[in-house]
CSV table of C-alpha atoms and ligand atoms in Angstrom, one decimal:
chain,number,residue,atom,x,y,z
A,1,MET,CA,-20.3,12.7,-2.3
A,2,LYS,CA,-19.3,14.1,1.0
A,3,VAL,CA,-15.7,13.0,1.8
A,4,ALA,CA,-13.6,13.1,5.0
A,5,ILE,CA,-9.9,12.3,5.2
A,6,LEU,CA,-8.6,11.3,8.6
A,7,GLY,CA,-4.8,11.8,8.6
A,8,ALA,CA,-5.0,14.5,5.8
A,9,THR,CA,-1.8,16.1,7.0
A,10,GLY,CA,0.3,12.9,6.7
A,11,LEU,CA,2.3,11.6,3.7
A,12,VAL,CA,-0.5,9.3,2.5
A,13,GLY,CA,-3.3,11.7,3.4
A,14,ARG,CA,-1.8,14.5,1.4
A,15,ARG,CA,-1.7,12.3,-1.7
A,16,MET,CA,-5.2,11.1,-1.1
A,17,LEU,CA,-6.3,14.8,-1.1
A,18,ALA,CA,-4.4,15.5,-4.4
A,19,LEU,CA,-6.0,12.4,-6.0
A,20,LEU,CA,-9.5,13.3,-4.7
A,21,ALA,CA,-9.3,16.6,-6.5
A,22,ASP,CA,-9.8,14.8,-9.8
A,23,ARG,CA,-12.8,12.8,-8.7
A,24,PRO,CA,-16.0,14.1,-10.3
A,25,TRP,CA,-18.0,12.4,-7.5
A,26,ALA,CA,-16.2,14.3,-4.7
A,27,ASP,CA,-18.0,17.1,-2.9
A,28,PRO,CA,-16.1,20.5,-3.1
A,29,ASP,CA,-15.7,20.7,0.7
A,30,PRO,CA,-13.8,17.6,2.0
A,31,VAL,CA,-13.6,17.4,5.8
A,32,LEU,CA,-9.8,17.3,6.6
A,33,LEU,CA,-9.0,15.7,9.9
A,34,GLY,CA,-5.9,15.0,12.0
A,35,SER,CA,-4.8,15.2,15.6
A,36,GLU,CA,-4.5,18.3,17.8
A,37,ARG,CA,-0.9,18.6,16.5
A,38,SER,CA,-2.0,19.7,13.1
A,39,ALA,CA,-5.2,21.5,13.8
A,40,GLY,CA,-5.4,24.6,11.7
A,41,VAL,CA,-2.8,23.4,9.1
A,42,ARG,CA,-4.2,24.5,5.7
A,43,LEU,CA,-4.2,22.2,2.7
A,44,ASP,CA,-4.9,22.9,-0.9
A,45,PHE,CA,-8.0,21.4,-2.6
A,46,ARG,CA,-8.9,22.4,-6.2
A,47,GLY,CA,-7.2,25.7,-5.6
A,48,ARG,CA,-8.8,26.5,-2.3
A,49,SER,CA,-7.1,26.4,1.1
A,50,ILE,CA,-9.0,24.2,3.6
A,51,PRO,CA,-8.0,24.0,7.3
A,52,SER,CA,-7.4,20.6,9.0
A,53,LYS,CA,-9.1,20.1,12.4
A,54,ALA,CA,-8.6,17.7,15.3
A,55,VAL,CA,-11.0,14.8,14.7
A,56,SER,CA,-14.1,14.2,16.8
A,57,PRO,CA,-16.9,11.7,16.4
A,58,GLU,CA,-19.4,14.4,15.1
A,59,ASP,CA,-17.1,15.1,12.1
A,60,PHE,CA,-18.5,12.0,10.3
A,61,GLU,CA,-22.1,13.0,10.3
A,62,GLY,CA,-23.3,13.1,6.7
A,63,VAL,CA,-19.9,11.8,5.4
A,64,GLU,CA,-20.3,9.1,2.6
A,65,ILE,CA,-16.7,8.2,2.0
A,66,ALA,CA,-14.2,8.4,4.8
A,67,LEU,CA,-10.5,7.9,3.8
A,68,PHE,CA,-8.6,6.9,6.9
A,69,SER,CA,-4.8,7.2,7.0
A,70,ALA,CA,-4.0,7.9,10.6
A,71,GLY,CA,-2.7,4.6,12.0
A,72,ALA,CA,-4.4,1.7,13.7
A,73,ALA,CA,-5.3,3.3,17.0
A,74,ALA,CA,-7.2,6.1,15.4
A,75,ALA,CA,-8.8,3.7,13.0
A,76,ARG,CA,-10.0,1.4,15.8
A,77,ARG,CA,-11.5,4.4,17.6
A,78,PHE,CA,-13.1,6.3,14.7
A,79,GLY,CA,-13.7,3.6,12.1
A,80,PRO,CA,-16.8,2.1,13.7
A,81,ILE,CA,-18.2,5.6,14.5
A,82,ALA,CA,-17.9,6.7,10.9
A,83,ALA,CA,-19.3,3.4,9.6
A,84,ALA,CA,-22.3,3.7,12.0
A,85,ALA,CA,-22.9,7.2,10.8
A,86,GLY,CA,-23.3,5.7,7.3
A,87,ALA,CA,-19.9,6.3,5.8
A,88,TRP,CA,-17.8,3.9,3.7
A,89,VAL,CA,-14.5,3.8,5.7
A,90,ILE,CA,-11.5,2.9,3.5
A,91,ASP,CA,-8.8,2.3,6.1
A,92,ASN,CA,-5.0,2.3,5.3
A,93,SER,CA,-3.9,0.9,8.7
A,94,SER,CA,-3.6,-2.7,9.8
A,95,ALA,CA,-6.5,-2.4,12.3
A,96,PHE,CA,-9.2,-4.3,10.3
A,97,ARG,CA,-7.2,-6.1,7.5
A,98,MET,CA,-7.5,-9.6,9.0
A,99,ASP,CA,-11.0,-9.1,10.3
A,100,PRO,CA,-13.0,-11.9,8.4
A,101,ASP,CA,-15.9,-9.5,8.0
A,102,VAL,CA,-13.8,-6.8,6.4
A,103,PRO,CA,-12.9,-7.0,2.7
A,104,LEU,CA,-9.1,-6.5,2.0
A,105,VAL,CA,-9.2,-5.0,-1.4
A,106,VAL,CA,-6.8,-4.5,-4.4
A,107,PRO,CA,-9.4,-3.4,-7.0
A,108,GLU,CA,-7.7,-5.2,-10.0
A,109,ILE,CA,-7.7,-8.5,-8.0
A,110,ASN,CA,-10.8,-8.6,-5.9
A,111,GLY,CA,-12.6,-5.4,-6.5
A,112,GLY,CA,-15.7,-7.6,-7.1
A,113,LEU,CA,-16.0,-7.9,-3.3
A,114,LEU,CA,-17.1,-4.2,-3.3
A,115,ALA,CA,-20.2,-5.0,-5.5
A,116,ALA,CA,-21.8,-6.8,-2.5
A,117,ALA,CA,-20.5,-4.1,-0.1
A,118,GLY,CA,-21.8,-1.3,-2.2
A,119,ARG,CA,-25.4,-2.4,-1.9
A,120,GLY,CA,-25.3,-1.5,1.8
A,121,SER,CA,-24.9,1.9,3.4
A,122,GLY,CA,-21.6,2.2,5.2
A,123,GLY,CA,-19.0,-0.2,6.5
A,124,ILE,CA,-15.3,-0.7,6.6
A,125,ILE,CA,-13.0,-1.7,3.7
A,126,ALA,CA,-9.3,-2.4,4.4
A,127,ASN,CA,-6.5,-1.2,2.2
A,128,PRO,CA,-3.7,-3.8,2.3
A,129,ASN,CA,-0.1,-3.2,3.5
A,130,CYS,CA,2.0,-1.2,0.9
A,131,SER,CA,4.4,-4.0,0.1
A,132,THR,CA,1.7,-6.6,0.0
A,133,ILE,CA,-0.3,-4.6,-2.7
A,134,GLN,CA,2.6,-4.6,-5.2
A,135,ILE,CA,3.5,-8.3,-4.6
A,136,ALA,CA,-0.2,-9.3,-4.9
A,137,MET,CA,-0.5,-7.4,-8.2
A,138,ALA,CA,2.4,-9.4,-9.7
A,139,ALA,CA,1.2,-12.7,-8.1
A,140,ALA,CA,-2.5,-12.5,-9.1
A,141,PRO,CA,-2.1,-13.0,-12.9
A,142,LEU,CA,0.3,-15.9,-12.2
A,143,GLU,CA,-2.2,-17.4,-9.8
A,144,LEU,CA,-5.0,-17.1,-12.4
A,145,ALA,CA,-3.0,-18.5,-15.3
A,146,PHE,CA,-0.9,-21.2,-13.6
A,147,GLY,CA,-1.8,-21.5,-9.9
A,148,LEU,CA,0.7,-20.5,-7.3
A,149,ALA,CA,2.4,-23.0,-5.0
A,150,GLU,CA,4.7,-20.7,-3.1
A,151,VAL,CA,5.8,-17.0,-3.1
A,152,HIS,CA,9.1,-16.0,-1.5
A,153,VAL,CA,9.8,-12.3,-1.1
A,154,THR,CA,12.6,-10.0,0.0
A,155,THR,CA,11.4,-6.4,0.1
A,156,LEU,CA,13.5,-3.2,-0.1
A,157,GLN,CA,11.3,-0.6,1.4
A,158,ALA,CA,11.5,3.2,1.2
A,159,VAL,CA,11.7,5.4,4.3
A,160,SER,CA,8.5,7.2,3.5
A,161,GLY,CA,6.7,3.9,4.2
A,162,ALA,CA,7.2,4.7,7.9
A,163,GLY,CA,5.6,8.2,7.7
A,164,GLN,CA,6.6,11.8,7.8
A,165,SER,CA,8.5,11.5,11.2
A,166,ALA,CA,10.7,8.7,9.7
A,167,LEU,CA,11.5,10.8,6.7
A,168,ASP,CA,12.5,13.7,8.9
A,169,GLU,CA,14.6,11.5,11.1
A,170,TRP,CA,16.4,9.9,8.1
A,171,ARG,CA,17.2,13.4,6.7
A,172,ARG,CA,18.6,14.5,10.1
A,173,GLN,CA,20.8,11.4,10.1
A,174,GLU,CA,21.9,12.1,6.5
A,175,ASP,CA,22.9,15.6,7.7
A,176,GLY,CA,25.2,14.0,10.3
A,177,LEU,CA,23.0,14.6,13.3
A,178,PRO,CA,22.7,11.9,15.9
A,179,PRO,CA,19.6,9.6,16.1
A,180,CYS,CA,16.7,11.1,18.0
A,181,ASP,CA,16.0,9.9,21.5
A,182,PRO,CA,14.2,7.6,21.8
A,183,PRO,CA,15.4,6.2,18.5
A,184,LEU,CA,12.9,5.9,15.7
A,185,PHE,CA,14.9,3.3,13.8
A,186,ALA,CA,16.4,0.2,15.4
A,187,ARG,CA,19.9,1.1,14.1
A,188,PRO,CA,21.1,4.1,12.0
A,189,MET,CA,19.0,4.5,8.8
A,190,ALA,CA,21.3,6.8,6.9
A,191,ARG,CA,23.7,5.0,4.6
A,192,ASN,CA,22.4,1.7,6.0
A,193,VAL,CA,19.9,-1.1,5.4
A,194,LEU,CA,17.7,-2.5,8.2
A,195,PRO,CA,16.1,-5.9,8.0
A,196,CYS,CA,13.6,-5.2,10.8
A,197,ILE,CA,10.3,-3.4,10.1
A,198,GLY,CA,7.7,-3.3,12.8
A,199,GLY,CA,7.9,-5.1,16.2
A,200,PRO,CA,9.6,-8.4,16.7
A,201,ALA,CA,7.6,-11.7,17.0
A,202,ALA,CA,8.3,-14.8,19.0
A,203,ASP,CA,9.0,-16.8,15.7
A,204,GLY,CA,12.0,-14.6,14.8
A,205,SER,CA,10.0,-12.5,12.2
A,206,PHE,CA,9.2,-8.8,12.3
A,207,GLU,CA,5.6,-7.5,12.0
A,208,GLU,CA,5.9,-6.2,8.4
A,209,GLU,CA,6.9,-9.8,7.3
A,210,ALA,CA,3.9,-11.3,9.0
A,211,LYS,CA,1.6,-8.7,7.3
A,212,VAL,CA,2.9,-9.6,3.8
A,213,VAL,CA,2.4,-13.4,4.5
A,214,ARG,CA,-1.1,-13.3,5.9
A,215,GLU,CA,-2.5,-10.4,3.7
A,216,LEU,CA,-1.2,-12.0,0.5
A,217,ARG,CA,-3.0,-15.2,1.4
A,218,LYS,CA,-6.2,-13.3,2.2
A,219,ILE,CA,-6.2,-11.2,-1.0
A,220,LEU,CA,-5.6,-14.2,-3.2
A,221,GLY,CA,-8.2,-16.3,-1.3
A,222,ARG,CA,-5.5,-18.8,-0.4
A,223,ALA,CA,-5.6,-18.5,3.4
A,224,GLY,CA,-4.9,-22.2,4.0
A,225,ASP,CA,-2.5,-23.5,1.4
A,226,LEU,CA,-0.2,-20.9,-0.2
A,227,GLY,CA,3.4,-21.0,1.0
A,228,VAL,CA,4.7,-17.5,1.6
A,229,THR,CA,7.9,-16.3,3.1
A,230,CYS,CA,9.1,-12.7,3.5
A,231,THR,CA,12.1,-10.8,4.7
A,232,ALA,CA,11.3,-7.0,4.9
A,233,VAL,CA,14.2,-4.6,4.6
A,234,ARG,CA,14.2,-0.8,5.0
A,235,VAL,CA,16.6,0.9,2.6
A,236,PRO,CA,17.7,4.6,2.4
A,237,VAL,CA,15.4,5.5,-0.5
A,238,GLN,CA,12.7,8.2,-0.1
A,239,ASP,CA,9.8,6.9,-2.1
A,240,GLY,CA,9.1,3.5,-3.9
A,241,HIS,CA,9.3,0.0,-2.5
A,242,SER,CA,11.1,-2.8,-4.4
A,243,ALA,CA,10.7,-6.5,-4.0
A,244,ALA,CA,12.8,-9.5,-5.2
A,245,VAL,CA,10.2,-12.2,-5.6
A,246,ARG,CA,10.4,-16.0,-6.4
A,247,PHE,CA,7.1,-17.5,-7.6
A,248,VAL,CA,6.8,-21.3,-7.6
A,249,LEU,CA,3.9,-22.2,-9.9
A,250,GLN,CA,1.6,-25.3,-9.8
A,251,ARG,CA,1.8,-25.8,-13.5
A,252,ASP,CA,4.6,-25.5,-16.0
A,253,ALA,CA,4.9,-22.1,-17.7
A,254,ASP,CA,7.4,-20.9,-20.2
A,255,LEU,CA,8.7,-17.4,-19.9
A,256,GLU,CA,6.6,-16.2,-22.8
A,257,ALA,CA,3.3,-17.4,-21.3
A,258,ALA,CA,4.2,-15.9,-17.9
A,259,THR,CA,5.1,-12.6,-19.5
A,260,ALA,CA,1.8,-12.6,-21.5
A,261,ALA,CA,-0.2,-13.3,-18.3
A,262,LEU,CA,1.5,-10.4,-16.5
A,263,ARG,CA,1.1,-8.1,-19.5
A,264,GLY,CA,-2.6,-8.7,-19.7
A,265,PHE,CA,-3.2,-7.7,-16.1
A,266,PRO,CA,-4.4,-4.1,-15.5
A,267,GLY,CA,-2.1,-1.8,-13.6
A,268,LEU,CA,1.1,-3.7,-14.4
A,269,VAL,CA,4.0,-2.5,-16.6
A,270,VAL,CA,6.1,-5.5,-17.6
A,271,ALA,CA,9.7,-5.1,-18.9
A,272,SER,CA,10.2,-7.0,-22.2
A,273,ASP,CA,13.8,-7.9,-21.6
A,274,PRO,CA,14.8,-10.1,-18.6
A,275,LEU,CA,17.7,-7.8,-18.0
A,276,ASP,CA,15.5,-4.7,-17.9
A,277,PHE,CA,14.0,-3.3,-14.6
A,278,ALA,CA,12.4,-0.2,-13.0
A,279,THR,CA,13.9,1.6,-10.0
A,280,PRO,CA,12.1,3.5,-7.3
A,281,LEU,CA,13.7,6.8,-8.4
A,282,GLU,CA,12.2,6.3,-11.9
A,283,ILE,CA,8.7,5.3,-11.0
A,284,ALA,CA,7.9,7.3,-7.9
A,285,GLY,CA,4.9,9.5,-8.5
A,286,GLY,CA,3.2,7.0,-10.8
A,287,ASN,CA,0.4,4.6,-10.0
A,288,ALA,CA,1.5,1.5,-11.8
A,289,VAL,CA,3.3,-1.6,-10.5
A,290,HIS,CA,6.4,-2.4,-12.5
A,291,VAL,CA,7.7,-6.0,-13.1
A,292,GLY,CA,11.2,-6.5,-14.5
A,293,ARG,CA,14.1,-9.0,-14.4
A,294,LEU,CA,11.5,-11.7,-15.1
A,295,ARG,CA,13.3,-15.0,-15.7
A,296,ARG,CA,13.2,-18.7,-15.0
A,297,ASP,CA,14.9,-20.2,-12.0
A,298,PRO,CA,17.5,-22.4,-13.8
A,299,ASP,CA,17.2,-25.1,-11.1
A,300,HIS,CA,13.4,-25.3,-10.9
A,301,ARG,CA,11.3,-25.5,-14.0
A,302,ARG,CA,8.2,-24.2,-12.2
A,303,ALA,CA,9.8,-21.2,-10.5
A,304,LEU,CA,10.1,-17.7,-11.8
A,305,LEU,CA,12.1,-14.8,-10.4
A,306,ALA,CA,11.0,-11.1,-10.7
A,307,TRP,CA,11.8,-7.6,-9.5
A,308,VAL,CA,8.6,-5.7,-8.6
A,309,VAL,CA,8.6,-1.9,-7.9
A,310,ALA,CA,5.8,0.6,-7.0
A,311,ASP,CA,5.3,3.9,-5.3
A,312,ASN,CA,4.4,2.9,-1.7
A,313,LEU,CA,2.5,6.2,-1.2
A,314,LEU,CA,0.4,5.7,-4.4
A,315,LYS,CA,-0.5,2.2,-5.5
A,316,GLY,CA,0.8,1.1,-2.0
A,317,ALA,CA,-1.7,3.4,-0.2
A,318,ALA,CA,-3.5,6.5,-1.6
A,319,TRP,CA,-4.1,5.4,-5.2
A,320,ASN,CA,-5.4,1.9,-4.1
A,321,ALA,CA,-7.7,3.6,-1.6
A,322,LEU,CA,-9.0,6.1,-4.3
A,323,GLN,CA,-9.6,3.2,-6.7
A,324,ILE,CA,-11.8,1.6,-4.0
A,325,ALA,CA,-13.6,4.9,-3.4
A,326,ASP,CA,-14.2,5.1,-7.2
A,327,LEU,CA,-15.9,1.7,-7.1
A,328,LEU,CA,-18.0,2.5,-4.1
A,329,ALA,CA,-19.0,5.8,-5.7
A,330,GLY,CA,-20.4,3.8,-8.6
A,331,GLY,CA,-17.7,4.3,-11.2
A,332,ALA,CA,-15.3,1.9,-12.8
A,333,ALA,CA,-11.8,1.9,-11.2
A,334,THR,CA,-9.5,4.1,-13.2
A,335,GLY,CA,-6.5,2.5,-14.8
A,336,ALA,CA,-3.0,3.2,-13.7
A,337,ASP,CA,-0.9,5.6,-15.6
A,338,ARG,CA,2.1,4.1,-17.2
H,401,NAP,N1,3.5,5.7,4.2
H,401,NAP,C1,3.2,4.6,3.5
H,401,NAP,O1,3.8,4.3,2.5
H,401,NAP,C2,2.0,3.8,3.9
H,401,NAP,C3,1.6,2.8,3.0
H,401,NAP,C4,0.4,2.0,3.3
H,401,NAP,C5,-0.2,2.3,4.5
H,401,NAP,N2,0.2,3.3,5.3
H,401,NAP,C6,-0.5,3.5,6.6
H,401,NAP,O2,-1.2,4.8,6.4
H,401,NAP,C7,-1.2,5.4,7.7
H,401,NAP,C8,-0.6,6.8,7.6
H,401,NAP,O3,0.7,6.7,7.1
H,401,NAP,P1,1.6,8.0,6.8
H,401,NAP,O4,2.8,7.5,6.2
H,401,NAP,O5,0.8,9.0,6.0
H,401,NAP,O6,1.9,8.6,8.2
H,401,NAP,P2,2.2,10.1,8.7
H,401,NAP,O7,2.9,10.8,7.6
H,401,NAP,O8,2.9,9.9,10.0
H,401,NAP,O9,0.8,10.8,8.9
H,401,NAP,C9,-0.1,10.3,9.9
H,401,NAP,C10,-1.3,11.1,9.9
H,401,NAP,O10,-2.2,10.6,10.8
H,401,NAP,C11,-2.6,11.6,11.7
H,401,NAP,N3,-2.8,11.0,13.1
H,401,NAP,C12,-2.0,10.2,13.8
H,401,NAP,N4,-2.5,9.9,14.9
H,401,NAP,C13,-3.7,10.4,15.0
H,401,NAP,C14,-4.8,10.4,16.0
H,401,NAP,N5,-4.7,9.8,17.1
H,401,NAP,N6,-5.9,11.1,15.7
H,401,NAP,C15,-6.0,11.8,14.5
H,401,NAP,N7,-5.1,11.8,13.5
H,401,NAP,C16,-3.9,11.2,13.8
H,401,NAP,C17,-1.5,12.6,11.7
H,401,NAP,O11,-2.0,13.8,12.1
H,401,NAP,P3,-1.1,15.0,12.7
H,401,NAP,O12,-0.4,15.7,11.5
H,401,NAP,O13,-2.0,15.9,13.5
H,401,NAP,O14,0.0,14.3,13.6
H,401,NAP,C18,-1.2,12.6,10.2
H,401,NAP,O15,-2.1,13.3,9.5
H,401,NAP,C19,-0.6,4.5,8.7
H,401,NAP,O16,-1.6,3.7,9.2
H,401,NAP,C20,0.3,3.7,7.8
H,401,NAP,O17,0.6,2.4,8.3
H,401,NAP,C21,1.3,4.1,5.0
């Protein structure tokens, strides 16, 4: 199939290209697109060097799968153009996630939505927010087995979640250089933690927190009645988001049953000991979502506490998008490596 990647030179786009190389359905000549800034930058694909070019509407002619990872403004401009040209657009930005006509897909949870979509020719599919994906992966088996009443989350998010320029700025600060002007982070990022991701909202939350709340409800099909709270925190870690999560269940579940439900879900790696856990440093580069520190809330018999870690650039972005592409291309979603 003919594939285009918009944002191919970015952190997520480069990982998409690397994952695409293993797809038997992918045409040998992907169209690599970015802004004027990166026109001419050459990227490796199956041992060949392919130049990226500045995107224009004509680039989507004949494209069947368009992987978008270039932010919401570019997605709003080029998504409808690519879809009208017949491509399946899999968009990583927030542009279309809450559009009621656009499926918001984590393949292990609601990949079935693509069966209906796949019968058409072209359209837009949204990839959820990176933190939301890993939280949804841990929430979904508990929702299926016991029903969820509430989900309360504190995230600890890697700097790469904010893109290449954030990584560059963090490294500058770690080297003792002053913050850039205008500042990219609200306060110094080096040797610090920042409980503010995205723009502020009138209710006292920041944008990332609202994304987790509304996207989790949409993915689980619980828009009206699932209680969700989130505090999103940027931490000085390169790759890999962590989340401390409290799940309040609708029905009683002992720890054994909850562990079994999580273990049986594809794409999850579940620690067998409540004292065991994964860290971003250990799991970065892998596709799985890791659940550890699973334990009962001693003061609430229907509440469980867990520590959930995944690579934000892979399951949180590129891997989830490629799993969607696999389904649209007619194959089964490939399982996560462990
Ligand atoms: N990083 C993550 O963990 C993560 C996770 C989930 C979702 N996302 C989403 O994925 C998208 C990309 O994130 P990233 O971390 O890869 O960012 P990044 O490293 O900053 O890369 C951005 C890419 O988008 C391109 N781009 C930006 N504006 C463009 C425009 N107007 N026209 C064409 N190309 C444009 C850039 O091209 P140039 O090189 O030419 O500037 C670059 O290739 C964002 O929407 C982000 O919210 C990121």
